[in-house]
Amino acid sequence: MTSISTETIITGFDDLQKRRDRFREQHKGIRHTVLVCAGAGCVSCDCAACSEALEASLREAGLADSVDVRKTGCMGICDVGPIMVIQPDDVLYCKLRPEDMPEIVHRHLVEGQVAVEHCFVDPETGQPVEHVGEIPFFSKQHKIVLKNCGRTAFDDLDEYISNQGFEALCRAVRDMTPESVIDEIKQSGLRGRGGGGFPTGLKWGLARKAAGERKYIICNA
């Protein structure tokens, strides 16, 4: 039988707070975070090689302890991959190659200058766009449920917790009834993303009323 460490058990808000505080303490010396897109599109154009070259360049520059490299879910702008974003500067670099990494590390993370020639180019104006929020693909979006996709590591539970992860679940289990949870989802206006836009609260309500003691959740992720 596999034993489960008490460190992994979360029983309430206090445990979430401890995990969040520990994560933030461990990362308080980080000056920059480099978010490397590891969605399917960027994986197909070898973002892994770029990430390895980036980490090697950081070690050579003596920045391994002050710059955090994190692989994220898909950022969405797949046609210009591989992509990475340097935070807190909000600068996006795209169409990357492993051999680009030493230059970007030196110019941006050592000298503090944007390596403009590796930035996104607006197809209408032909001009480079440095910041994520100024790229038309992103500036016209207002993400709600997926607001952290592409901004956090997809495989780091503690980073998820540090961004209020599980707090809604904890509140639902501790403070709410099944009916009040369904009612809140209805009021939120949350809908399915498959094209039909079926109201999620209605779907949950129907599942709640369906006969049978055992119910199943099927998550298309």
GROMACS .gro file of C-alpha atoms in nm:
model
  221
    1MET     CA    1   0.000   0.000   0.000
    2THR     CA    2   0.128   0.347  -0.092
    3SER     CA    3   0.147   0.580   0.206
    4ILE     CA    4   0.027   0.939   0.175
    5SER     CA    5   0.234   1.207   0.343
    6THR     CA    6   0.041   1.437   0.575
    7GLU     CA    7   0.217   1.718   0.384
    8THR     CA    8  -0.006   1.646   0.083
    9ILE     CA    9  -0.336   1.642   0.274
   10ILE     CA   10  -0.542   1.961   0.258
   11THR     CA   11  -0.832   1.975   0.501
   12GLY     CA   12  -0.926   2.343   0.494
   13PHE     CA   13  -0.830   2.706   0.447
   14ASP     CA   14  -0.549   2.685   0.705
   15ASP     CA   15  -0.368   2.420   0.502
   16LEU     CA   16  -0.412   2.624   0.185
   17GLN     CA   17  -0.269   2.930   0.360
   18LYS     CA   18   0.037   2.737   0.480
   19ARG     CA   19   0.106   2.603   0.129
   20ARG     CA   20   0.057   2.949  -0.022
   21ASP     CA   21   0.289   3.116   0.231
   22ARG     CA   22   0.557   2.851   0.182
   23PHE     CA   23   0.546   2.891  -0.197
   24ARG     CA   24   0.579   3.269  -0.172
   25GLU     CA   25   0.865   3.242   0.078
   26GLN     CA   26   1.054   3.006  -0.153
   27HIS     CA   27   1.016   3.245  -0.445
   28LYS     CA   28   1.069   3.582  -0.278
   29GLY     CA   29   1.423   3.609  -0.421
   30ILE     CA   30   1.305   3.566  -0.779
   31ARG     CA   31   1.352   3.882  -0.988
   32HIS     CA   32   1.205   3.752  -1.313
   33THR     CA   33   0.986   3.460  -1.414
   34VAL     CA   34   1.014   3.325  -1.767
   35LEU     CA   35   0.694   3.153  -1.878
   36VAL     CA   36   0.765   2.902  -2.154
   37CYS     CA   37   0.457   2.788  -2.343
   38ALA     CA   38   0.436   2.408  -2.335
   39GLY     CA   39   0.104   2.369  -2.517
   40ALA     CA   40   0.076   2.118  -2.799
   41GLY     CA   41   0.158   2.374  -3.069
   42CYS     CA   42   0.482   2.484  -2.904
   43VAL     CA   43   0.576   2.128  -2.813
   44SER     CA   44   0.545   2.035  -3.181
   45CYS     CA   45   0.801   2.303  -3.272
   46ASP     CA   46   1.041   2.193  -2.997
   47CYS     CA   47   0.988   2.434  -2.709
   48ALA     CA   48   1.171   2.177  -2.493
   49ALA     CA   49   1.501   2.251  -2.671
   50CYS     CA   50   1.444   2.624  -2.622
   51SER     CA   51   1.370   2.574  -2.254
   52GLU     CA   52   1.689   2.368  -2.206
   53ALA     CA   53   1.895   2.633  -2.387
   54LEU     CA   54   1.733   2.904  -2.175
   55GLU     CA   55   1.822   2.732  -1.849
   56ALA     CA   56   2.178   2.674  -1.969
   57SER     CA   57   2.211   3.042  -2.062
   58LEU     CA   58   2.080   3.148  -1.722
   59ARG     CA   59   2.338   2.930  -1.547
   60GLU     CA   60   2.617   3.075  -1.761
   61ALA     CA   61   2.498   3.429  -1.677
   62GLY     CA   62   2.482   3.350  -1.304
   63LEU     CA   63   2.105   3.406  -1.296
   64ALA     CA   64   1.981   3.058  -1.213
   65ASP     CA   65   1.884   3.156  -0.857
   66SER     CA   66   1.710   3.483  -0.944
   67VAL     CA   67   1.518   3.382  -1.260
   68ASP     CA   68   1.249   3.116  -1.245
   69VAL     CA   69   1.166   2.918  -1.561
   70ARG     CA   70   0.814   2.776  -1.564
   71LYS     CA   71   0.635   2.574  -1.832
   72THR     CA   72   0.277   2.680  -1.883
   73GLY     CA   73  -0.033   2.561  -2.061
   74CYS     CA   74  -0.113   2.688  -2.410
   75MET     CA   75  -0.096   3.066  -2.447
   76GLY     CA   76  -0.319   3.046  -2.754
   77ILE     CA   77  -0.112   3.225  -3.018
   78CYS     CA   78   0.021   2.899  -3.159
   79ASP     CA   79   0.123   3.019  -3.507
   80VAL     CA   80   0.424   3.209  -3.368
   81GLY     CA   81   0.561   2.940  -3.138
   82PRO     CA   82   0.779   2.858  -2.957
   83ILE     CA   83   0.678   3.140  -2.723
   84MET     CA   84   0.795   3.270  -2.388
   85VAL     CA   85   0.692   3.565  -2.172
   86ILE     CA   86   0.923   3.739  -1.926
   87GLN     CA   87   0.746   3.868  -1.616
   88PRO     CA   88   0.698   4.112  -1.450
   89ASP     CA   89   0.800   4.298  -1.769
   90ASP     CA   90   0.513   4.139  -1.969
   91VAL     CA   91   0.737   4.100  -2.275
   92LEU     CA   92   0.661   3.821  -2.523
   93TYR     CA   93   0.925   3.658  -2.742
   94CYS     CA   94   0.818   3.430  -3.024
   95LYS     CA   95   0.936   3.208  -3.311
   96LEU     CA   96   1.221   3.113  -3.082
   97ARG     CA   97   1.521   2.892  -3.151
   98PRO     CA   98   1.762   2.747  -2.893
   99GLU     CA   99   2.042   2.963  -3.032
  100ASP     CA  100   1.839   3.279  -2.953
  101MET     CA  101   1.852   3.221  -2.579
  102PRO     CA  102   2.200   3.354  -2.489
  103GLU     CA  103   2.125   3.684  -2.662
  104ILE     CA  104   1.781   3.727  -2.501
  105VAL     CA  105   1.916   3.638  -2.157
  106HIS     CA  106   2.205   3.883  -2.189
  107ARG     CA  107   2.011   4.174  -2.334
  108HIS     CA  108   1.688   4.144  -2.137
  109LEU     CA  109   1.785   3.983  -1.807
  110VAL     CA  110   2.138   4.120  -1.772
  111GLU     CA  111   2.127   4.458  -1.951
  112GLY     CA  112   1.756   4.527  -1.900
  113GLN     CA  113   1.686   4.592  -2.269
  114VAL     CA  114   1.411   4.428  -2.475
  115ALA     CA  115   1.546   4.213  -2.760
  116VAL     CA  116   1.298   4.366  -3.003
  117GLU     CA  117   1.393   4.156  -3.303
  118HIS     CA  118   1.253   3.848  -3.123
  119CYS     CA  119   0.921   4.011  -3.035
  120PHE     CA  120   0.585   3.961  -3.206
  121VAL     CA  121   0.537   4.159  -3.530
  122ASP     CA  122   0.194   4.306  -3.599
  123PRO     CA  123   0.097   4.174  -3.945
  124GLU     CA  124  -0.100   4.491  -4.024
  125THR     CA  125   0.163   4.749  -3.930
  126GLY     CA  126   0.480   4.543  -3.969
  127GLN     CA  127   0.600   4.686  -3.637
  128PRO     CA  128   0.725   4.482  -3.340
  129VAL     CA  129   0.499   4.471  -3.034
  130GLU     CA  130   0.685   4.420  -2.708
  131HIS     CA  131   0.415   4.368  -2.446
  132VAL     CA  132   0.155   4.093  -2.427
  133GLY     CA  133  -0.129   4.332  -2.350
  134GLU     CA  134  -0.059   4.531  -2.669
  135ILE     CA  135  -0.076   4.232  -2.906
  136PRO     CA  136  -0.418   4.237  -3.080
  137PHE     CA  137  -0.471   3.863  -3.024
  138PHE     CA  138  -0.458   3.918  -2.645
  139SER     CA  139  -0.587   4.275  -2.611
  140LYS     CA  140  -0.927   4.180  -2.755
  141GLN     CA  141  -0.980   3.893  -2.511
  142HIS     CA  142  -1.133   3.894  -2.164
  143LYS     CA  143  -1.060   3.557  -2.004
  144ILE     CA  144  -1.253   3.451  -1.695
  145VAL     CA  145  -1.235   3.078  -1.616
  146LEU     CA  146  -0.906   3.036  -1.805
  147LYS     CA  147  -0.749   3.364  -1.693
  148ASN     CA  148  -0.442   3.190  -1.546
  149CYS     CA  149  -0.378   2.958  -1.842
  150GLY     CA  150  -0.041   3.052  -1.985
  151ARG     CA  151   0.048   3.249  -1.672
  152THR     CA  152   0.128   2.968  -1.428
  153ALA     CA  153   0.306   2.633  -1.442
  154PHE     CA  154   0.058   2.361  -1.536
  155ASP     CA  155   0.227   2.101  -1.315
  156ASP     CA  156   0.285   2.296  -0.992
  157LEU     CA  157   0.014   2.241  -0.732
  158ASP     CA  158   0.159   2.497  -0.492
  159GLU     CA  159   0.164   2.772  -0.755
  160TYR     CA  160  -0.201   2.692  -0.825
  161ILE     CA  161  -0.276   2.723  -0.453
  162SER     CA  162  -0.082   3.052  -0.436
  163ASN     CA  163  -0.326   3.187  -0.697
  164GLN     CA  164  -0.632   3.104  -0.481
  165GLY     CA  165  -0.657   2.750  -0.614
  166PHE     CA  166  -0.904   2.523  -0.429
  167GLU     CA  167  -1.047   2.813  -0.228
  168ALA     CA  168  -1.382   2.797  -0.408
  169LEU     CA  169  -1.393   2.420  -0.363
  170CYS     CA  170  -1.309   2.456   0.005
  171ARG     CA  171  -1.586   2.712   0.052
  172ALA     CA  172  -1.836   2.493  -0.138
  173VAL     CA  173  -1.759   2.186   0.075
  174ARG     CA  174  -1.744   2.369   0.408
  175ASP     CA  175  -2.008   2.640   0.383
  176MET     CA  176  -2.257   2.555   0.109
  177THR     CA  177  -2.527   2.302   0.023
  178PRO     CA  178  -2.536   2.125  -0.316
  179GLU     CA  179  -2.833   2.340  -0.415
  180SER     CA  180  -2.658   2.665  -0.324
  181VAL     CA  181  -2.350   2.561  -0.523
  182ILE     CA  182  -2.565   2.492  -0.829
  183ASP     CA  183  -2.750   2.821  -0.782
  184GLU     CA  184  -2.422   3.015  -0.769
  185ILE     CA  185  -2.303   2.848  -1.090
  186LYS     CA  186  -2.634   2.943  -1.254
  187GLN     CA  187  -2.596   3.305  -1.142
  188SER     CA  188  -2.239   3.315  -1.274
  189GLY     CA  189  -2.360   3.258  -1.630
  190LEU     CA  190  -2.091   2.992  -1.687
  191ARG     CA  191  -2.155   2.800  -2.009
  192GLY     CA  192  -2.001   2.509  -2.196
  193ARG     CA  193  -1.718   2.579  -2.440
  194GLY     CA  194  -1.809   2.319  -2.703
  195GLY     CA  195  -1.994   2.562  -2.929
  196GLY     CA  196  -2.348   2.517  -2.802
  197GLY     CA  197  -2.291   2.724  -2.490
  198PHE     CA  198  -2.509   2.501  -2.272
  199PRO     CA  199  -2.558   2.661  -1.925
  200THR     CA  200  -2.335   2.479  -1.676
  201GLY     CA  201  -2.566   2.545  -1.380
  202LEU     CA  202  -2.858   2.385  -1.565
  203LYS     CA  203  -2.643   2.083  -1.649
  204TRP     CA  204  -2.536   2.042  -1.285
  205GLY     CA  205  -2.896   2.078  -1.169
  206LEU     CA  206  -3.014   1.804  -1.406
  207ALA     CA  207  -2.732   1.576  -1.290
  208ARG     CA  208  -2.826   1.646  -0.927
  209LYS     CA  209  -3.188   1.542  -0.992
  210ALA     CA  210  -3.104   1.233  -1.200
  211ALA     CA  211  -3.178   0.896  -1.042
  212GLY     CA  212  -2.891   0.693  -0.898
  213GLU     CA  213  -2.666   0.712  -0.592
  214ARG     CA  214  -2.341   0.724  -0.789
  215LYS     CA  215  -2.273   1.006  -1.036
  216TYR     CA  216  -1.977   1.051  -1.270
  217ILE     CA  217  -1.786   1.361  -1.377
  218ILE     CA  218  -1.652   1.349  -1.733
  219CYS     CA  219  -1.400   1.628  -1.789
  220ASN     CA  220  -1.297   1.711  -2.146
  221ALA     CA  221  -0.966   1.886  -2.085
   0.00000   0.00000   0.00000
